[in-house]
GROMACS .gro file of C-alpha atoms in nm:
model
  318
    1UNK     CA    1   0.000   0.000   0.000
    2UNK     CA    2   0.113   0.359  -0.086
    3UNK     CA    3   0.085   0.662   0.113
    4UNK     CA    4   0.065   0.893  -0.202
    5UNK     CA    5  -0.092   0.891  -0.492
    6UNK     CA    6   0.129   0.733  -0.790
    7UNK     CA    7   0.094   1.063  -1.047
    8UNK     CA    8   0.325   0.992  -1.291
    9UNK     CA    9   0.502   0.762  -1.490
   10UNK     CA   10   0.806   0.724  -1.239
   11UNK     CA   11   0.553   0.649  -0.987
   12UNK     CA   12   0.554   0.271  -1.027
   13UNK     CA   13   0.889   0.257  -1.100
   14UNK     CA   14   1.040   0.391  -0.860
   15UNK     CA   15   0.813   0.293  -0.561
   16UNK     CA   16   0.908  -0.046  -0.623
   17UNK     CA   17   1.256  -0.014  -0.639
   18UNK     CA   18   1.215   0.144  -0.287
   19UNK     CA   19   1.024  -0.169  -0.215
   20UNK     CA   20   1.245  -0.392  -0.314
   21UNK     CA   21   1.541  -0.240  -0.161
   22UNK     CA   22   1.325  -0.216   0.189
   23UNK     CA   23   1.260  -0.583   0.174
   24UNK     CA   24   1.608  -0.693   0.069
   25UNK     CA   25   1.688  -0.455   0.371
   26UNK     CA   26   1.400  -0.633   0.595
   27UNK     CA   27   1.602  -0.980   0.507
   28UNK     CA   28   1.940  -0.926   0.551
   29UNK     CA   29   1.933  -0.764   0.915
   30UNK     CA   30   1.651  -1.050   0.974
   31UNK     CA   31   1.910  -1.266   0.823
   32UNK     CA   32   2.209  -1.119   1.070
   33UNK     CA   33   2.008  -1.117   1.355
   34UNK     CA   34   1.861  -1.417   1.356
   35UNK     CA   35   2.219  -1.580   1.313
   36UNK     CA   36   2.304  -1.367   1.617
   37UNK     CA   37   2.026  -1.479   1.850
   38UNK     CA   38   2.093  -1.834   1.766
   39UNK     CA   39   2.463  -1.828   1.810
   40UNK     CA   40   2.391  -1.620   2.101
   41UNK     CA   41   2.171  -1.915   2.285
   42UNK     CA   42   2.355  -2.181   2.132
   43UNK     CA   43   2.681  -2.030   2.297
   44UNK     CA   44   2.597  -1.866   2.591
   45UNK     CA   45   2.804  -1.983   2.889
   46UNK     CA   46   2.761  -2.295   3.057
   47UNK     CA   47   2.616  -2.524   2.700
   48UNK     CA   48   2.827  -2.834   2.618
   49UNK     CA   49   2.930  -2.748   2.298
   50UNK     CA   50   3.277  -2.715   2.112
   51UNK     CA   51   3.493  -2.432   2.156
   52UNK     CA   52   3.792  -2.571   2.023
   53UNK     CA   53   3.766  -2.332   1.729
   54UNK     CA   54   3.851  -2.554   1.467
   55UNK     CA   55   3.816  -2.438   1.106
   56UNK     CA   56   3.547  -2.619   0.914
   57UNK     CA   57   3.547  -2.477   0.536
   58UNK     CA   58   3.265  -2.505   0.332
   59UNK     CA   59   3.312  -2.438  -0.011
   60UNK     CA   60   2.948  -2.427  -0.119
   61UNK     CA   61   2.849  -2.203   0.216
   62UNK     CA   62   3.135  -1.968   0.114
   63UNK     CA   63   3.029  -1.930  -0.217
   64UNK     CA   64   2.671  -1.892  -0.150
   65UNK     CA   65   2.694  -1.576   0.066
   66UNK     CA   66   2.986  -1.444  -0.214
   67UNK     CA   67   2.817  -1.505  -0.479
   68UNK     CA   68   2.439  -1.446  -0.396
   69UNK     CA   69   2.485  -1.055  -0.233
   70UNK     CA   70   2.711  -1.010  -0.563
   71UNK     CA   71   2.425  -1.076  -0.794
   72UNK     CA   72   2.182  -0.916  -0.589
   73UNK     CA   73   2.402  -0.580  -0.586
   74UNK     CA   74   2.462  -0.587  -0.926
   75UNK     CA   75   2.074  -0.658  -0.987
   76UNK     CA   76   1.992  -0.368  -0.787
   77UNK     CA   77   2.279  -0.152  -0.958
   78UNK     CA   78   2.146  -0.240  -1.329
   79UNK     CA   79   1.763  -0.177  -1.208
   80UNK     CA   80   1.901   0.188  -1.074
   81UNK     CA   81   2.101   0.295  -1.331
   82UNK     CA   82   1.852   0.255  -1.613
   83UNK     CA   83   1.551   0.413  -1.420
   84UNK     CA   84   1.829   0.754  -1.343
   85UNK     CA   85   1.920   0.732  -1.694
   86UNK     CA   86   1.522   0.749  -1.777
   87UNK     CA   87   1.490   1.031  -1.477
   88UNK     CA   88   1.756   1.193  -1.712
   89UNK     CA   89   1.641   1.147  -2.057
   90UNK     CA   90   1.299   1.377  -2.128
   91UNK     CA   91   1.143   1.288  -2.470
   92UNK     CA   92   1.183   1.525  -2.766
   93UNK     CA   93   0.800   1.604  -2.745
   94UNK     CA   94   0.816   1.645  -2.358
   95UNK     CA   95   0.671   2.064  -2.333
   96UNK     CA   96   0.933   2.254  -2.160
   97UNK     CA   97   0.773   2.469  -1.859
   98UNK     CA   98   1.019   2.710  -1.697
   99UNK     CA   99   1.081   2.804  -1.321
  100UNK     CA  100   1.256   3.019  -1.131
  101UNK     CA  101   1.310   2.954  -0.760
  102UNK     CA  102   1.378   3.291  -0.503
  103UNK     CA  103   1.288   3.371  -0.158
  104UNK     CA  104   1.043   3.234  -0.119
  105UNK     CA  105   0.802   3.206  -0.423
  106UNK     CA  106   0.829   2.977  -0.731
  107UNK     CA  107   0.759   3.113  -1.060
  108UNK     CA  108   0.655   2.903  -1.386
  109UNK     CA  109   0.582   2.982  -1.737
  110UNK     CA  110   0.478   2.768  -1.982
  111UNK     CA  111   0.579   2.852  -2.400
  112UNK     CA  112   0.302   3.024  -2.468
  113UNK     CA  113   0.366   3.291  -2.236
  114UNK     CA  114   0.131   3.188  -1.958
  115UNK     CA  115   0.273   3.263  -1.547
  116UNK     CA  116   0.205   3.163  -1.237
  117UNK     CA  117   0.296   3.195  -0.947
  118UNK     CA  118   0.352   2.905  -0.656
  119UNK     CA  119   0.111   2.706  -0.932
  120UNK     CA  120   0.169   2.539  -1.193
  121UNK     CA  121  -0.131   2.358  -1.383
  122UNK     CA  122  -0.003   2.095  -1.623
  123UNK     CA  123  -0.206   1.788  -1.862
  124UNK     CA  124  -0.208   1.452  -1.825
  125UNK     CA  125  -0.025   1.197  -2.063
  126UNK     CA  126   0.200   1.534  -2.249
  127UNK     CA  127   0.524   1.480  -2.121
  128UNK     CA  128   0.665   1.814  -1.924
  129UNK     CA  129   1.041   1.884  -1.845
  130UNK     CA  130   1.111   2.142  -1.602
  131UNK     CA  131   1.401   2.403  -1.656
  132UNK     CA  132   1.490   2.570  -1.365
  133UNK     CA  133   1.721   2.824  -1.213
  134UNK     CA  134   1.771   3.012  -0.855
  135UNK     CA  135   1.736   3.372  -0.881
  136UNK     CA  136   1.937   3.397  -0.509
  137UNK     CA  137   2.032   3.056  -0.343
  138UNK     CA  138   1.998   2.673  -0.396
  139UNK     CA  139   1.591   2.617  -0.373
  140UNK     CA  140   1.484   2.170  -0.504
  141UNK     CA  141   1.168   2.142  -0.667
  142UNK     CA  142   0.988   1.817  -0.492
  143UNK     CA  143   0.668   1.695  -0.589
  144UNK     CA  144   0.607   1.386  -0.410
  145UNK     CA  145   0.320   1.219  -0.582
  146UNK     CA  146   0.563   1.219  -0.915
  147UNK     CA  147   0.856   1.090  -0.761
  148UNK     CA  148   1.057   1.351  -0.869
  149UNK     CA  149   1.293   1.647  -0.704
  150UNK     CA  150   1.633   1.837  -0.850
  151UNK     CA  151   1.816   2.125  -0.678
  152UNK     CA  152   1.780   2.440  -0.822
  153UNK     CA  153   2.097   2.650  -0.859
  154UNK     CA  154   2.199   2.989  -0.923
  155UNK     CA  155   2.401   3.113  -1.212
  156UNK     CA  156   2.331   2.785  -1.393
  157UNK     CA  157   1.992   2.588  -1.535
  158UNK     CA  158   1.931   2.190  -1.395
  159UNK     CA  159   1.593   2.036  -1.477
  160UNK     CA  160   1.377   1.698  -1.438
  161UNK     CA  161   1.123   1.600  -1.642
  162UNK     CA  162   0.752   1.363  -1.577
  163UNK     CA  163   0.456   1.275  -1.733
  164UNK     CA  164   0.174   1.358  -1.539
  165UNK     CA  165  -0.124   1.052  -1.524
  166UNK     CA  166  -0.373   1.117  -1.294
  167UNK     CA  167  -0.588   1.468  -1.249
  168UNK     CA  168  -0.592   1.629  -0.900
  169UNK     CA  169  -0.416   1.890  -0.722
  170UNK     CA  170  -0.072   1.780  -0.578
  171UNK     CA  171   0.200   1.942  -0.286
  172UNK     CA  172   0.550   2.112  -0.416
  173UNK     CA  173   0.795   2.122  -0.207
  174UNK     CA  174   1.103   2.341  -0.162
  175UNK     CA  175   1.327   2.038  -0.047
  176UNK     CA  176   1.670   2.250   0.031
  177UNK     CA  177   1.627   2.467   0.307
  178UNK     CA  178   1.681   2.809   0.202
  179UNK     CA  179   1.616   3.064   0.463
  180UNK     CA  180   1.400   3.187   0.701
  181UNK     CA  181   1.035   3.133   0.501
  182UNK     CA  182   1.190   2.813   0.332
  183UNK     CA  183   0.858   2.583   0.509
  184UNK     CA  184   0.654   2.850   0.374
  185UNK     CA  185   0.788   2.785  -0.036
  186UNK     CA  186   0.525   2.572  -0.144
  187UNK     CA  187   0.280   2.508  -0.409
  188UNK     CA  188   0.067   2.313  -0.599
  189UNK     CA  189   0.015   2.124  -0.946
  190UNK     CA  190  -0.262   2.110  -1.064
  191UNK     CA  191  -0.339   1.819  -1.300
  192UNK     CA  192  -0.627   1.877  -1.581
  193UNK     CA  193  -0.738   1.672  -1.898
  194UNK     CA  194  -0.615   1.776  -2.229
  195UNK     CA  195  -0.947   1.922  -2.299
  196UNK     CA  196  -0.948   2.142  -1.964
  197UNK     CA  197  -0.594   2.254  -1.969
  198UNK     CA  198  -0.664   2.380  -2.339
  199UNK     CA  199  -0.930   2.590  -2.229
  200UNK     CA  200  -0.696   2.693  -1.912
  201UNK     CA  201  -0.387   2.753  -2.151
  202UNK     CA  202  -0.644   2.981  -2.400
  203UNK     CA  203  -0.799   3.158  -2.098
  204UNK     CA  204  -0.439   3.314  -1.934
  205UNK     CA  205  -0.291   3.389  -2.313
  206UNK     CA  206  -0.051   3.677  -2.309
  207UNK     CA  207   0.221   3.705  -2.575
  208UNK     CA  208   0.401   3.420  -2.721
  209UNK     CA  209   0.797   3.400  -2.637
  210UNK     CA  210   0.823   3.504  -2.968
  211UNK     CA  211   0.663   3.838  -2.923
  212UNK     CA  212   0.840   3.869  -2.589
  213UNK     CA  213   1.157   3.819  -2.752
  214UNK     CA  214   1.098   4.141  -2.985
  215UNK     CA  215   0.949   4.354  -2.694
  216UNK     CA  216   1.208   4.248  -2.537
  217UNK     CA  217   1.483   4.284  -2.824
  218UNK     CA  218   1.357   4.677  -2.908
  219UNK     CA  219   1.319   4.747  -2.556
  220UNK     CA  220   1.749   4.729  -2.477
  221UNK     CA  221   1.866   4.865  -2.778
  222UNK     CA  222   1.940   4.513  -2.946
  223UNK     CA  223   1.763   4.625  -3.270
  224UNK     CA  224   1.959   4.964  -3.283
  225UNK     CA  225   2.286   4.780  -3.387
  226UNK     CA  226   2.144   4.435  -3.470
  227UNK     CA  227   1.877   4.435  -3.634
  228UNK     CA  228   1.855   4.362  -3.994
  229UNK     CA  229   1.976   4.718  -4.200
  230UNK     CA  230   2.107   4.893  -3.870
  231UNK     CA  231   2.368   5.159  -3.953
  232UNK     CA  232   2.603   5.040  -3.667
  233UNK     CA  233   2.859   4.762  -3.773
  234UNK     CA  234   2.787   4.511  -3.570
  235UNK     CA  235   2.711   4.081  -3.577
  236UNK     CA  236   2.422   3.983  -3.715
  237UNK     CA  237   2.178   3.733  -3.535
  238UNK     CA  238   2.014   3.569  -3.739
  239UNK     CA  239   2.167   3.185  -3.754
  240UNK     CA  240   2.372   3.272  -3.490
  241UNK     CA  241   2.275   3.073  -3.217
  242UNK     CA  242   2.484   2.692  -3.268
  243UNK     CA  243   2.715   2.830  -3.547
  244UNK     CA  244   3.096   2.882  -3.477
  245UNK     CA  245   3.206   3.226  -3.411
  246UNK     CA  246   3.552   3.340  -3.460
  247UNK     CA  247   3.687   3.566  -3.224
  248UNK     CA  248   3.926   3.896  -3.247
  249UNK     CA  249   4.181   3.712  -3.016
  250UNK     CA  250   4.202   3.414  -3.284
  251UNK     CA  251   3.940   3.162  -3.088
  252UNK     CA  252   3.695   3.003  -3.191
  253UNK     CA  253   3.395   2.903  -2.934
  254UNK     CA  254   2.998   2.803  -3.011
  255UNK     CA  255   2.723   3.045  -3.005
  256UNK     CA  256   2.571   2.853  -2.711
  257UNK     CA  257   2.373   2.970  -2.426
  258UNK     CA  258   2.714   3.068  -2.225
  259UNK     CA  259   2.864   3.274  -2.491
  260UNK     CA  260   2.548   3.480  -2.549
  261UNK     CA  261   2.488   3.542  -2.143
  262UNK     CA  262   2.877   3.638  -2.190
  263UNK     CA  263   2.795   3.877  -2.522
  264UNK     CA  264   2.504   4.051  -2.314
  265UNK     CA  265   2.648   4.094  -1.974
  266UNK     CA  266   3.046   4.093  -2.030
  267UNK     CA  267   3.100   4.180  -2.391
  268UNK     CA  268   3.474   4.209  -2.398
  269UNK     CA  269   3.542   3.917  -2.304
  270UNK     CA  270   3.455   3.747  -2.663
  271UNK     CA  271   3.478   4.022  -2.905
  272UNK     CA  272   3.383   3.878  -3.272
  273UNK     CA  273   3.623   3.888  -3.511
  274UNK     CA  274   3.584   4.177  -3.756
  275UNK     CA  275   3.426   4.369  -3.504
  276UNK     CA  276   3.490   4.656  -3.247
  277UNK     CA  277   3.474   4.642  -2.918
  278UNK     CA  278   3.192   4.893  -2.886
  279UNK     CA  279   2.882   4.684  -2.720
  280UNK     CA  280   2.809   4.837  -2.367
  281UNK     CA  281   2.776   4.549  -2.067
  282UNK     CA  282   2.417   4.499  -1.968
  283UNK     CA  283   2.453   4.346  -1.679
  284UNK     CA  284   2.301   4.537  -1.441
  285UNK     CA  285   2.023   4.659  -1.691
  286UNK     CA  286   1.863   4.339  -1.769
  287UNK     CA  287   1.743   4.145  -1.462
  288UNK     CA  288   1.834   3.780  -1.414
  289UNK     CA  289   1.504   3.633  -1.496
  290UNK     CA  290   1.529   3.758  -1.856
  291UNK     CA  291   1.919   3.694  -1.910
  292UNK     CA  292   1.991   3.352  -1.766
  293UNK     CA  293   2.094   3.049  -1.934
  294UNK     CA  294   2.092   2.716  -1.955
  295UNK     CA  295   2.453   2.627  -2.033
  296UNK     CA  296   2.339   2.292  -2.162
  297UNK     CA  297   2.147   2.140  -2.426
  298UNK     CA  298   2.099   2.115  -2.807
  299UNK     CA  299   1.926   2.328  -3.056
  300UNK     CA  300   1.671   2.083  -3.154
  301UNK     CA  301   1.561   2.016  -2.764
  302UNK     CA  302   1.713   2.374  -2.634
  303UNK     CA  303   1.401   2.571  -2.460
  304UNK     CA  304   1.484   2.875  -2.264
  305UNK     CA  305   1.337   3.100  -1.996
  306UNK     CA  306   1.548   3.386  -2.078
  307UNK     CA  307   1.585   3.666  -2.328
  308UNK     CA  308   1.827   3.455  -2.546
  309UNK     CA  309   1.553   3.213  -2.639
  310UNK     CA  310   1.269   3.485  -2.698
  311UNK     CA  311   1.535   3.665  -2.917
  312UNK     CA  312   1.600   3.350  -3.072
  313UNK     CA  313   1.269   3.230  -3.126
  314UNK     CA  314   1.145   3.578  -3.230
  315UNK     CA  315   1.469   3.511  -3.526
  316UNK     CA  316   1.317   3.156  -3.608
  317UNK     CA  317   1.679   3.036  -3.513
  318UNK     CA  318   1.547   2.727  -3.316
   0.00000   0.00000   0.00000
């Protein structure tokens, strides 16, 4: 019997590779103290038995208790590694939802633009992968009834990934304790049918990532120097983002996630080749939400809560 609800597709999985290492637990300290009693009694002081110490080798005893914990570790190892690679593996379909973590509130938003806050309402069977960051210190996104919690870290992007089975309304967690309100960073999931989150989804519509990336994108300056026909010499964007850029020192480094946090927020330190050094730091002008990245990832699977996906999306780059 379960005390929670089994909400997702790890929920089988990995309850009963808790039970089995619980019962494998149960038998071996049965097992040792069982032994213990009965040596204990058969032993004890006074009892007419032999205490000569003699050795009597068994090959077949030896080789039992060698032998049988070996294949149960390595049965236990196998069954582990293959459900963390799955923990680790989201499907290409699985819809990315972004969160941030900070004291004490969790934020979400899903790719169409919609936010919440300390709730995040999801569908069953679509397949959802969480990409998260700390805005101040290390938060963990738990929700129990999907078997499922990561740390959340500043200055860099981990994420886990589910696929929601049954409807309801479930507990988050903040599982790292991170200050003085940390019991009070909770939340909820709430669970709908296809049908229902549809209508929920079309109901809190606000602009797409891809119009967020232009607001965004006009709103700095970006389209001042980089925009398609802007009189200032500078790199153009558009297929940009997973191409090779050469730079004025004689490197050459990929136009990932890092290198365009770096081109926002500390310019000079990858100037393109062919270019001037001329772009101003933003990094005190554009606030963390909008300007982190992931650091990780490809460009077919790379979704990000930041103003280098909106920009890139708004390009059609990915």
């Amino acid at each position: 019997m379960t005390l929670l609800p089994r909400a997702s597709n790890f929920g089988t999985e990995i309850d009963s590779l808790f039970n089995a290492l619980l019962g494998l637990s149960v038998v071996v300290i049965l097992a040792v103290f069982i032994t213990m009693i009965v040596f204990t009694v058969r032993f004890r002081r006074g009892r007419d038995v032999d205490r000569s110490g003699e050795s009597h080798r068994q090959l077949g005893i030896e080789l039992t208790w060698t032998l049988v914990p070996l294949a149960l570790f390595v049965g236990i190892f196998i069954w582990s590694i293959r459900l963390w690679v799955d923990l680790r593996t989201p499907p290409r379909d699985a819809e990315v939802v972004y969160v941030i973590g900070k004291q004490w509130m969790w934020e979400f938003e899903h790719p169409g633009g919609q936010r919440e806050i300390n709730t995040l309402h999801l569908a069953t069977g679509q397949p959802i992968r969480l990409v998260m960051t700390s805005q101040d210190v290390i938060h963990d996104v738990s929700i129990p009834a999907f078997r499922v919690k990561q740390d959340v870290l500043p200055g860099r992007y981990t994420d886990e990934w589910f696929t929601p089975t049954r409807p309801g309304t479930y507990d988050l967690f903040c599982a790292e304790y991170c200050g003085t309100d940390h019991s009070r960073m909770g939340g909820t999931v709430v669970v709908q049918s296809p049908q229902d989150h549809a209508a929920w989804l079309a109901g809190h519509g606000t602009q797409t990532l891809a119009m967020q990336g232009r607001t965004l994108f006009t709103r700095y300056g970006c389209a001042g120097c980089h925009d398609l026909g802007a009189a200032v010499h500078a790199p153009a964007l558009n297929g940009l983002f997973g191409s090779t850029v050469p730079l004025a020192d004689g490197r050459q480094v990929r136009a990932d996630d890092r290198y365009l946090h770096d081109s926002i927020t500390l310019p000079a330190s990858a100037v393109a080749a062919g270019y001037a050094p001329i772009m101003p730091s933003y990094q005190n002008r554009i606030s963390e939400a909008d300007i982190h990245y992931t650091g990780k990832g490809d460009i077919s699977t790379a979704q990000r809560h930041s103003i280098l996906y909106r920009i890139t999306r708004w390009l059609g780059l990915i």
